[in-house]
Amino acid sequence: MATGRTHRPATRSRGIPEATVARLPLYLRALTALSERSVPTVSSEELAAAAGVNSAKLRKDFSYLGSYGTRGVGYDVEYLVYQISRELGLTQDWPVVIVGIGNLGAALANYGGFASRGFRVAALIDADPAMAGKPVAGIPVQHTDELEKIIKDNGVSIGVIATPAGAAQPVCDRLVAAGVTSILNFAPTVLSVPDGVDVRKVDLSIELQILAFHEQRKAGEEAAGTESAAAAAVARNDSAEQGPDGDVPAVMPA
Amino acid sequence: MATGRTHRPATRSRGIPEATVARLPLYLRALTALSERSVPTVSSEELAAAAGVNSAKLRKDFSYLGSYGTRGVGYDVEYLVYQISRELGLTQDWPVVIVGIGNLGAALANYGGFASRGFRVAALIDADPAMAGKPVAGIPVQHTDELEKIIKDNGVSIGVIATPAGAAQPVCDRLVAAGVTSILNFAPTVLSVPDGVDVRKVDLSIELQILAFHEQRKAGEEAAGTESAAAAAVARNDSAEQGPDGDVPAVMPA
DNA sequence: CCCTGTGAATACCTTCACAGCG
DNA sequence: CGCTGTGAAGGTATTCACAGGG
């Protein structure tokens, strides 16, 4: 995915490729697991296996951050955790609001991975007055009327939209007007936002459709008898590359 | 996202680029909306805007499917809906099982986008005996013990994992052993699977972390005063490219 | 004359392979 | 001697720009 800052005119050396940024969270998760097991150092080979990528890619990714490894040894786990966290901006606290507290919104509110990594659910917002005051994941749901006030009072810059498709754009507009500049959209719609606002999209049915495409292809191959090369290809497979999101939802500058 | 069939040695002409495949569902959604409004034809420019991509990309994507447009006019909406559906394998019925019926699993079960596009929730499975028999989205939850039987009886080839991280790999192994060859994984873990099995991954916290990265960068730019070029870049932005998932979770052959 | 389809140019990502540090 | 860091090579994806059909 091209994505993001395509339009940026040769910014300073600080330019970390988007594809690399998308993998940093994966590395971070693997490193955190190692850290919890008190593993002091790790080689690119080992860490790559844990993260589901190949080691050359991992080393190149890290090379954009700086030279944090030791030749002949590997990487210091704790140090790398810190460096990646800092690069991702996780050493600071990001208040987040979730709009739309249905099953999905509730799942997000309960999701532990949030709090553990710099994110704090500042508020839950829903349009249904019957929800108001009800606690979800220990946080009382507030009515949409309060949206602007909540954003401003908490200095929220990241919003999560988990509403039905129809409500997404209006909610998005209000979030942006109130000062939100990054949006994670779970509603199956294309949002339009002004320049300077990032949107990332997570779409369940799209993922399934992509799987169906590959599934269909597999079936076709079988039927087509032994198309020699194809069959062999499926058999031989070395580095079990687990696409994290290599091409996951793209960020878009505007 | 590299992804998928990287290892495949020059398969037949049928090779549609992975990035294109990832966008087909987007086009399909936009087209379906047009179809519901009884719009008969659409130009690449209009459709591209609706899908949040640029028109050159869209035309190139369609060119891999064949020549379905009419010069000087555009594309026939109904015809294109059919062609894309067929290409994605959505003209057939895909039974799907969802394992792990917490908030997220319930959200998935209730998600309308499933049924509407060739997918049928064949069963909901959870390890909690207390859940057994309870209907979610009108479908009774079954216990994990039944997993193998369910897969086989229903000819399921696509499984969705919405369990906690710890349970994901064992569940995955059982799904695969029972015959599932495509997995959509919502648990924050790297799954290992044998060759020939595709895994796609959706990870909420990763998306948020990527947003945080860009958010941090924005803040930094402001602080750095007017770094001329950067500021200008944010201002000038033409085609509001909404990355669908250009690089969304990558498929991995195994 | 408008809009598709596509070669050619460009940008981006991944992988290879190895120099060189610890 | 092992493992990082990185030039260079190879692939893939995006964008440009225009030929040519309806």
Coordinates of C-alpha atoms (C1' of nucleotides) in Angstrom, one line a residue:
Chain A
M1 CA 0.0 0.0 0.0
A2 CA 1.3 3.3 -1.0
T3 CA -0.4 5.3 1.5
G4 CA 0.3 8.1 3.8
R5 CA 2.8 10.7 3.1
T6 CA 3.1 10.0 -0.6
H7 CA 2.7 13.6 -1.3
R8 CA 5.4 14.6 1.1
P9 CA 8.3 16.2 -0.7
A10 CA 11.5 14.5 0.5
T11 CA 11.2 15.3 4.2
R12 CA 14.2 15.1 6.4
S13 CA 16.1 11.9 7.0
R14 CA 13.6 10.9 9.6
G15 CA 11.5 9.2 6.9
I16 CA 10.7 5.7 8.1
P17 CA 8.9 3.8 5.4
E18 CA 5.2 3.2 6.0
A19 CA 5.6 -0.5 5.6
T20 CA 8.2 -0.5 8.4
V21 CA 5.9 1.6 10.7
A22 CA 3.2 -1.0 10.2
R23 CA 5.5 -3.7 11.4
L24 CA 6.9 -2.0 14.5
P25 CA 3.9 -2.9 16.6
L26 CA 4.5 -6.5 15.8
Y27 CA 8.1 -6.4 16.8
L28 CA 7.1 -4.6 19.9
R29 CA 4.6 -7.3 20.9
A30 CA 7.2 -10.0 20.3
L31 CA 9.7 -8.1 22.3
T32 CA 7.3 -7.5 25.2
A33 CA 6.7 -11.2 25.4
L34 CA 10.4 -11.8 25.6
S35 CA 10.8 -9.1 28.1
E36 CA 8.2 -10.8 30.3
R37 CA 10.1 -14.0 30.2
S38 CA 13.2 -12.0 31.2
V39 CA 15.1 -12.8 28.0
P40 CA 17.9 -10.3 27.9
T41 CA 18.9 -10.4 24.2
V42 CA 17.6 -11.7 21.0
S43 CA 19.0 -12.2 17.5
S44 CA 17.3 -10.9 14.4
E45 CA 16.6 -14.5 13.4
E46 CA 14.8 -15.4 16.6
L47 CA 12.8 -12.1 16.8
A48 CA 11.8 -12.4 13.2
A49 CA 10.5 -15.9 13.8
A50 CA 8.5 -14.6 16.8
A51 CA 7.0 -11.8 14.8
G52 CA 6.3 -13.8 11.7
V53 CA 8.6 -12.0 9.3
N54 CA 11.9 -12.8 7.7
S55 CA 15.1 -11.7 9.3
A56 CA 16.5 -9.5 6.5
K57 CA 13.3 -7.4 6.6
L58 CA 13.5 -7.1 10.3
R59 CA 17.1 -5.9 10.2
K60 CA 16.4 -3.4 7.5
D61 CA 13.4 -2.1 9.5
F62 CA 15.6 -1.6 12.5
S63 CA 18.2 0.1 10.5
Y64 CA 15.8 2.9 9.9
L65 CA 15.6 3.5 13.6
G66 CA 19.3 3.5 14.2
S67 CA 22.0 1.0 15.1
Y68 CA 20.6 -0.6 18.2
G69 CA 22.1 -4.1 17.8
T70 CA 25.4 -5.6 18.7
R71 CA 27.2 -7.6 16.0
G72 CA 27.8 -11.1 17.0
V73 CA 25.2 -10.9 19.7
G74 CA 21.9 -9.5 18.8
Y75 CA 19.5 -6.9 20.2
D76 CA 19.0 -5.9 23.9
V77 CA 15.4 -6.6 24.5
E78 CA 14.6 -3.9 27.0
Y79 CA 16.5 -1.2 25.1
L80 CA 14.7 -2.1 21.9
V81 CA 11.3 -2.1 23.6
Y82 CA 12.0 1.4 24.7
Q83 CA 13.3 2.6 21.3
I84 CA 10.4 1.2 19.4
S85 CA 7.9 2.5 21.9
R86 CA 9.4 5.9 21.6
E87 CA 9.4 5.9 17.8
L88 CA 5.7 4.9 17.8
G89 CA 4.9 7.6 20.3
L90 CA 3.8 5.2 23.0
T91 CA 5.8 6.7 25.7
Q92 CA 3.1 9.3 26.0
D93 CA -0.5 8.8 26.9
W94 CA -3.1 8.9 24.2
P95 CA -6.6 9.5 25.3
V96 CA -9.0 7.8 22.9
V97 CA -12.8 8.0 22.5
I98 CA -14.9 5.2 21.2
V99 CA -18.1 6.2 19.5
G100 CA -20.8 3.6 19.0
I101 CA -21.1 1.2 21.9
G102 CA -22.7 -1.9 20.3
N103 CA -21.1 -5.3 20.4
L104 CA -18.0 -4.1 18.6
G105 CA -17.6 -0.9 20.6
A106 CA -18.0 -2.9 23.8
A107 CA -15.4 -5.4 22.6
L108 CA -13.0 -2.5 21.9
A109 CA -13.7 -1.0 25.3
N110 CA -12.9 -4.3 26.9
Y111 CA -9.8 -5.0 24.8
G112 CA -6.8 -5.1 27.1
G113 CA -4.3 -4.3 24.4
F114 CA -5.4 -0.7 24.6
A115 CA -4.5 0.3 28.1
S116 CA -1.3 -1.8 28.1
R117 CA 0.3 0.3 25.4
G118 CA -0.1 4.0 26.0
F119 CA -3.8 4.2 25.1
R120 CA -6.4 5.3 27.6
V121 CA -10.1 5.0 26.9
A122 CA -11.2 8.5 27.9
A123 CA -14.8 8.1 27.1
L124 CA -17.5 5.9 25.5
I125 CA -20.1 7.6 23.4
D126 CA -23.4 6.4 22.0
A127 CA -26.4 7.9 20.4
D128 CA -28.9 5.8 22.3
P129 CA -30.2 7.7 25.4
A130 CA -30.9 4.3 27.0
M131 CA -27.2 3.6 27.1
A132 CA -26.3 6.8 28.8
G133 CA -24.9 6.1 32.3
K134 CA -24.5 2.4 31.8
P135 CA -21.0 1.3 32.5
V136 CA -19.2 -0.7 29.9
A137 CA -15.8 -2.0 30.8
G138 CA -16.1 0.1 33.9
I139 CA -16.6 3.3 32.0
P140 CA -20.0 5.0 31.9
V141 CA -21.4 5.6 28.4
Q142 CA -22.1 9.2 27.6
H143 CA -24.5 10.6 25.1
T144 CA -23.5 11.9 21.7
D145 CA -24.6 15.4 22.8
E146 CA -21.5 15.5 25.0
L147 CA -19.1 14.6 22.2
E148 CA -17.5 18.0 21.6
K149 CA -17.2 18.7 25.3
I150 CA -15.6 15.4 26.0
I151 CA -13.0 15.8 23.2
K152 CA -12.0 19.2 24.3
D153 CA -11.9 18.5 28.0
N154 CA -9.7 15.5 27.6
G155 CA -7.6 16.7 24.8
V156 CA -8.5 13.7 22.6
S157 CA -6.8 13.5 19.3
I158 CA -7.7 9.9 18.4
G159 CA -11.2 8.7 17.8
V160 CA -12.6 5.2 17.1
I161 CA -15.8 4.9 15.1
A162 CA -17.7 1.7 15.7
T163 CA -21.2 3.0 14.7
P164 CA -23.4 1.6 11.9
A165 CA -22.3 2.8 8.5
G166 CA -24.9 5.5 8.2
A167 CA -23.8 7.3 11.3
A168 CA -20.1 7.2 10.6
Q169 CA -19.7 10.2 8.4
P170 CA -21.6 12.6 10.6
V171 CA -19.8 11.3 13.7
C172 CA -16.5 11.7 11.8
D173 CA -17.3 15.3 10.9
R174 CA -18.1 16.1 14.5
L175 CA -15.0 14.5 15.8
V176 CA -12.8 16.4 13.3
A177 CA -14.6 19.6 14.1
A178 CA -13.9 19.1 17.7
G179 CA -10.2 18.6 17.2
V180 CA -9.6 14.9 16.5
T181 CA -6.9 14.3 13.9
S182 CA -6.7 10.5 13.7
I183 CA -9.5 8.2 13.2
L184 CA -9.8 4.4 13.3
N185 CA -12.9 3.5 11.3
F186 CA -14.7 0.2 11.8
A187 CA -17.8 1.2 9.9
P188 CA -18.0 -0.1 6.4
T189 CA -17.9 3.3 4.6
V190 CA -15.3 5.5 3.1
L191 CA -14.9 8.6 5.3
S192 CA -14.0 11.9 3.8
V193 CA -12.0 14.1 6.0
P194 CA -10.0 17.4 5.5
D195 CA -6.3 17.5 4.9
G196 CA -4.1 16.7 7.9
V197 CA -6.5 14.1 9.3
D198 CA -5.5 10.4 9.1
V199 CA -8.0 7.6 8.7
R200 CA -7.3 4.0 9.1
K201 CA -10.0 1.5 8.2
V202 CA -10.7 -2.0 9.5
D203 CA -13.2 -3.9 7.6
L204 CA -14.3 -7.3 8.6
S205 CA -16.1 -8.2 5.4
I206 CA -13.3 -7.1 3.2
E207 CA -10.9 -9.4 5.0
L208 CA -13.3 -12.3 4.5
Q209 CA -13.7 -11.5 0.9
I210 CA -9.9 -11.6 0.3
L211 CA -9.8 -15.0 2.0
A212 CA -12.6 -16.2 -0.2
F213 CA -10.6 -15.2 -3.2
H214 CA -7.7 -17.3 -2.2
E215 CA -9.9 -20.1 -1.1
Q216 CA -11.6 -20.2 -4.4
R217 CA -8.2 -20.2 -6.2
K218 CA -7.1 -23.2 -4.1
A219 CA -10.2 -25.1 -5.1
G220 CA -9.6 -24.2 -8.7
E221 CA -6.1 -25.5 -8.7
E222 CA -7.1 -28.8 -7.2
A223 CA -9.7 -29.2 -9.9
A224 CA -7.3 -28.3 -12.6
G225 CA -5.4 -31.4 -11.8
T226 CA -1.7 -31.3 -11.1
E227 CA -0.6 -28.1 -12.6
S228 CA 2.9 -29.2 -11.7
A229 CA 4.5 -25.9 -10.8
A230 CA 1.6 -24.7 -8.7
A231 CA 1.4 -27.8 -6.6
A232 CA 5.1 -27.8 -6.0
A233 CA 5.0 -24.2 -5.0
V234 CA 2.5 -24.8 -2.2
A235 CA 4.6 -27.6 -0.9
R236 CA 7.9 -25.7 -0.8
N237 CA 7.7 -22.8 1.5
D238 CA 10.5 -21.6 3.7
S239 CA 10.1 -18.6 5.9
A240 CA 6.6 -18.8 7.2
E241 CA 5.9 -15.2 6.5
Q242 CA 2.9 -14.1 8.5
G243 CA 1.7 -10.9 6.9
P244 CA 0.9 -8.7 9.9
D245 CA -0.5 -6.1 7.9
G246 CA 2.1 -5.6 5.4
D247 CA -0.6 -4.1 3.4
V248 CA -3.2 -3.6 6.0
P249 CA -5.4 -0.6 6.0
A250 CA -3.5 2.3 4.7
V251 CA -3.1 5.6 6.4
M252 CA -4.2 8.4 4.4
P253 CA -2.9 11.9 4.9
A254 CA -6.2 13.5 4.3
Chain B
M1 CA 2.4 -6.0 1.4
A2 CA 4.4 -8.6 -0.2
T3 CA 2.3 -11.3 1.0
G4 CA 0.7 -14.4 -0.2
R5 CA 1.9 -16.1 -3.2
T6 CA 5.3 -14.6 -3.2
H7 CA 6.8 -18.0 -3.5
R8 CA 4.6 -18.9 -6.4
P9 CA 6.6 -19.4 -9.5
A10 CA 4.9 -17.5 -12.3
T11 CA 1.6 -19.1 -12.3
R12 CA -0.7 -18.8 -15.3
S13 CA -1.8 -15.5 -16.7
R14 CA -4.6 -15.5 -14.1
G15 CA -2.2 -13.6 -11.8
I16 CA -4.1 -10.7 -10.3
P17 CA -1.8 -8.6 -8.1
E18 CA -2.5 -9.0 -4.4
A19 CA -2.9 -5.2 -4.0
T20 CA -5.7 -5.3 -6.6
V21 CA -7.4 -8.2 -4.9
A22 CA -7.4 -6.2 -1.7
R23 CA -9.3 -3.4 -3.4
L24 CA -11.9 -5.4 -5.2
P25 CA -14.1 -5.6 -2.1
L26 CA -14.0 -1.8 -1.9
Y27 CA -15.1 -1.4 -5.4
L28 CA -17.8 -4.0 -4.9
R29 CA -19.2 -2.1 -2.0
A30 CA -19.3 1.1 -3.9
L31 CA -20.9 -0.5 -6.9
T32 CA -23.5 -2.2 -4.7
A33 CA -24.5 1.1 -3.3
L34 CA -24.8 2.5 -6.8
S35 CA -26.8 -0.5 -7.9
E36 CA -29.2 0.0 -5.0
R37 CA -29.8 3.5 -6.3
S38 CA -30.4 2.1 -9.7
V39 CA -27.5 3.9 -11.3
P40 CA -26.9 2.2 -14.6
T41 CA -23.3 3.2 -15.4
V42 CA -20.4 4.9 -13.7
S43 CA -17.1 6.4 -14.9
S44 CA -13.8 5.4 -13.4
E45 CA -13.6 8.8 -11.9
E46 CA -16.9 8.6 -10.1
L47 CA -16.4 5.1 -8.9
A48 CA -12.9 5.9 -7.8
A49 CA -14.1 8.8 -5.7
A50 CA -16.8 6.6 -4.1
A51 CA -14.2 3.9 -3.2
G52 CA -11.6 6.4 -2.0
V53 CA -8.9 5.6 -4.5
N54 CA -7.6 7.4 -7.6
S55 CA -9.0 6.7 -11.0
A56 CA -5.9 5.5 -12.7
K57 CA -5.4 2.8 -10.1
L58 CA -9.0 1.7 -10.4
R59 CA -8.7 1.4 -14.2
K60 CA -5.5 -0.6 -13.9
D61 CA -7.1 -2.8 -11.4
F62 CA -10.1 -3.5 -13.7
S63 CA -7.8 -4.1 -16.6
Y64 CA -6.5 -7.2 -14.8
L65 CA -10.1 -8.6 -14.8
G66 CA -10.7 -7.9 -18.4
S67 CA -12.2 -5.1 -20.6
Y68 CA -15.5 -4.5 -18.9
G69 CA -15.9 -0.8 -19.6
T70 CA -17.1 1.1 -22.6
R71 CA -14.9 4.0 -23.9
G72 CA -16.6 7.3 -23.7
V73 CA -19.2 6.0 -21.3
G74 CA -17.9 4.1 -18.3
Y75 CA -18.8 0.8 -16.7
D76 CA -22.1 -1.0 -16.5
V77 CA -22.8 -1.2 -12.8
E78 CA -24.7 -4.5 -12.7
Y79 CA -22.3 -6.2 -15.0
L80 CA -19.3 -5.1 -13.0
V81 CA -20.9 -6.2 -9.7
Y82 CA -21.3 -9.6 -11.2
Q83 CA -17.8 -9.8 -12.6
I84 CA -16.1 -8.7 -9.4
S85 CA -18.3 -11.0 -7.3
R86 CA -17.3 -13.9 -9.4
E87 CA -13.6 -13.0 -9.3
L88 CA -13.8 -12.9 -5.5
G89 CA -15.6 -16.2 -5.3
L90 CA -18.7 -14.6 -3.8
T91 CA -21.1 -16.2 -6.2
Q92 CA -20.8 -19.3 -4.2
D93 CA -21.8 -19.8 -0.6
W94 CA -19.0 -19.9 2.1
P95 CA -19.9 -21.4 5.4
V96 CA -17.9 -19.8 8.2
V97 CA -17.4 -20.7 11.8
I98 CA -16.6 -18.2 14.5
V99 CA -14.7 -19.5 17.5
G100 CA -14.7 -17.4 20.6
I101 CA -18.1 -15.8 21.3
G102 CA -17.1 -12.9 23.6
N103 CA -18.0 -9.3 22.7
L104 CA -16.0 -9.5 19.5
G105 CA -17.3 -12.8 18.4
A106 CA -20.9 -11.6 19.1
A107 CA -20.2 -8.4 17.1
L108 CA -19.0 -10.5 14.2
A109 CA -22.0 -12.8 14.4
N110 CA -24.3 -9.8 14.3
Y111 CA -22.4 -8.2 11.5
G112 CA -24.7 -7.8 8.5
G113 CA -22.0 -7.6 6.0
F114 CA -21.3 -11.3 6.3
A115 CA -24.6 -12.7 5.1
S116 CA -25.0 -10.1 2.5
R117 CA -22.0 -11.3 0.5
G118 CA -21.8 -15.0 0.1
F119 CA -20.8 -15.8 3.7
R120 CA -23.0 -17.8 6.0
V121 CA -22.3 -18.2 9.7
A122 CA -22.5 -22.0 9.9
A123 CA -21.8 -22.1 13.6
L124 CA -20.6 -20.2 16.7
I125 CA -18.2 -22.1 19.0
D126 CA -17.1 -21.2 22.5
A127 CA -15.1 -23.0 25.2
D128 CA -17.4 -21.9 28.0
P129 CA -19.9 -24.6 28.8
A130 CA -22.2 -21.9 30.2
M131 CA -22.5 -20.4 26.7
A132 CA -23.6 -23.6 25.1
G133 CA -27.1 -23.4 23.7
K134 CA -27.5 -19.7 24.2
P135 CA -28.5 -18.0 21.0
V136 CA -26.3 -15.2 19.7
A137 CA -27.6 -13.4 16.6
G138 CA -30.1 -16.1 16.4
I139 CA -27.6 -18.9 16.3
P140 CA -27.1 -21.2 19.2
V141 CA -23.6 -21.4 20.6
Q142 CA -21.9 -24.8 20.5
H143 CA -19.2 -26.1 22.7
T144 CA -15.6 -26.5 21.5
D145 CA -15.9 -30.3 21.8
E146 CA -18.1 -30.2 18.7
L147 CA -15.6 -28.3 16.6
E148 CA -14.4 -31.1 14.4
K149 CA -17.8 -32.5 13.8
I150 CA -19.2 -29.0 12.9
I151 CA -16.4 -28.3 10.4
K152 CA -16.8 -31.6 8.7
D153 CA -20.6 -31.7 8.6
N154 CA -20.8 -28.2 7.1
G155 CA -17.9 -28.4 4.8
V156 CA -16.4 -25.3 6.4
S157 CA -13.2 -24.0 4.9
I158 CA -13.0 -20.6 6.5
G159 CA -12.7 -20.1 10.2
V160 CA -12.7 -16.9 12.3
I161 CA -10.8 -16.8 15.5
A162 CA -12.0 -14.3 18.1
T163 CA -10.6 -16.0 21.2
P164 CA -8.2 -14.6 23.8
A165 CA -4.6 -14.8 22.6
G166 CA -3.7 -17.9 24.6
A167 CA -6.4 -20.0 23.1
A168 CA -5.8 -18.9 19.5
Q169 CA -3.0 -21.4 18.5
P170 CA -4.7 -24.5 19.8
V171 CA -8.0 -23.5 18.2
C172 CA -6.1 -22.8 15.0
D173 CA -4.5 -26.2 15.0
R174 CA -7.8 -27.9 15.5
L175 CA -9.5 -25.9 12.8
V176 CA -6.7 -26.8 10.4
A177 CA -6.7 -30.4 11.4
A178 CA -10.4 -30.6 10.7
G179 CA -10.0 -29.2 7.2
V180 CA -10.1 -25.4 7.5
T181 CA -7.7 -23.8 5.0
S182 CA -8.4 -20.0 5.5
I183 CA -8.3 -18.3 8.8
L184 CA -9.2 -14.8 9.9
N185 CA -7.4 -14.1 13.2
F186 CA -8.5 -11.4 15.6
A187 CA -6.4 -12.7 18.5
P188 CA -3.2 -10.7 19.0
T189 CA -0.8 -13.6 18.2
V190 CA 1.2 -14.8 15.3
L191 CA -0.4 -18.1 14.3
S192 CA 1.7 -20.8 12.7
V193 CA 0.0 -23.0 10.2
P194 CA 1.1 -25.6 7.7
D195 CA 1.7 -24.8 4.0
G196 CA -1.4 -24.2 2.0
V197 CA -3.3 -22.5 4.8
D198 CA -3.9 -18.7 4.5
V199 CA -4.0 -16.5 7.5
R200 CA -5.2 -12.9 7.7
K201 CA -4.8 -11.0 10.8
V202 CA -6.8 -8.1 12.1
D203 CA -5.3 -6.4 15.1
L204 CA -6.9 -3.4 16.8
S205 CA -4.0 -2.3 18.9
I206 CA -1.7 -2.4 15.9
E207 CA -3.9 0.0 14.0
L208 CA -4.0 2.3 16.9
Q209 CA -0.2 2.3 17.3
I210 CA 0.2 3.2 13.7
L211 CA -2.2 6.1 14.2
A212 CA -0.2 7.2 17.2
F213 CA 3.0 7.2 15.1
H214 CA 1.5 9.6 12.7
E215 CA -0.2 11.6 15.4
Q216 CA 3.1 12.1 17.1
R217 CA 4.7 13.1 13.9
K218 CA 2.1 15.8 13.4
A219 CA 2.7 17.2 16.8
G220 CA 6.4 17.2 16.2
E221 CA 6.0 19.1 13.0
E222 CA 4.0 21.9 14.6
A223 CA 6.5 22.2 17.4
A224 CA 9.4 22.3 14.9
G225 CA 7.9 25.6 13.8
T226 CA 7.3 26.1 10.2
E227 CA 9.5 23.5 8.5
S228 CA 8.4 25.1 5.3
A229 CA 8.1 22.1 3.1
A230 CA 6.3 20.0 5.6
A231 CA 3.7 22.5 6.3
A232 CA 3.1 23.1 2.6
A233 CA 2.8 19.4 2.0
V234 CA 0.0 19.0 4.5
A235 CA -1.8 21.8 2.9
R236 CA -1.6 20.7 -0.7
N237 CA -3.3 17.4 -1.1
D238 CA -5.4 16.4 -4.1
S239 CA -6.9 13.0 -4.4
A240 CA -8.0 12.2 -0.9
E241 CA -6.7 8.7 -1.1
Q242 CA -8.4 6.6 1.5
G243 CA -6.2 3.6 2.0
P244 CA -8.6 0.8 2.2
D245 CA -6.1 -1.7 3.2
G246 CA -3.7 -1.4 0.6
D247 CA -1.4 -3.1 2.9
V248 CA -3.8 -4.5 5.3
P249 CA -3.1 -7.7 6.9
A250 CA -1.2 -9.8 4.5
V251 CA -2.2 -13.1 3.4
M252 CA 0.4 -15.7 3.9
P253 CA 0.6 -18.9 2.1
A254 CA 1.7 -20.7 5.2
Chain C
dC1 C1' -14.9 14.5 -27.7
dC2 C1' -15.0 11.8 -23.6
dC3 C1' -13.4 8.0 -21.1
dT4 C1' -11.2 3.4 -21.1
dG5 C1' -7.2 0.6 -21.3
dT6 C1' -2.3 0.3 -21.1
dG7 C1' 2.8 1.0 -22.1
dA8 C1' 6.3 3.5 -19.9
dA9 C1' 8.2 6.0 -16.0
dT10 C1' 8.6 6.3 -11.1
dA11 C1' 8.3 5.1 -6.4
dC12 C1' 8.4 1.8 -3.0
dC13 C1' 9.4 -2.8 -0.7
dT14 C1' 11.7 -6.9 -0.2
dT15 C1' 15.4 -10.0 -0.6
dC16 C1' 20.1 -11.2 -1.4
dA17 C1' 24.6 -11.4 -0.1
dC18 C1' 28.4 -9.8 2.2
dA19 C1' 31.6 -6.4 4.4
dG20 C1' 32.9 -5.6 8.8
dC21 C1' 32.4 -5.0 13.9
dG22 C1' 32.4 -7.1 18.5
Chain D
dC1 C1' 33.2 -16.6 14.1
dG2 C1' 28.4 -15.0 14.5
dC3 C1' 25.4 -11.7 13.6
dT4 C1' 24.3 -6.9 12.5
dG5 C1' 23.9 -3.3 9.1
dT6 C1' 23.5 -2.1 4.4
dG7 C1' 24.6 -1.5 -0.7
dA8 C1' 22.8 -3.5 -4.7
dA9 C1' 19.5 -6.3 -7.2
dG10 C1' 15.0 -7.7 -8.1
dG11 C1' 9.9 -7.3 -7.6
dT12 C1' 5.6 -5.1 -7.0
dA13 C1' 2.6 -1.3 -6.9
dT14 C1' 1.3 3.4 -8.2
dT15 C1' 1.1 7.1 -11.2
dC16 C1' 1.6 9.4 -15.6
dA17 C1' 0.1 10.3 -20.0
dC18 C1' -1.8 9.2 -24.1
dA19 C1' -3.4 6.2 -28.0
dG20 C1' -7.5 4.8 -29.6
dG21 C1' -12.4 3.0 -29.5
dG22 C1' -17.4 4.2 -29.1

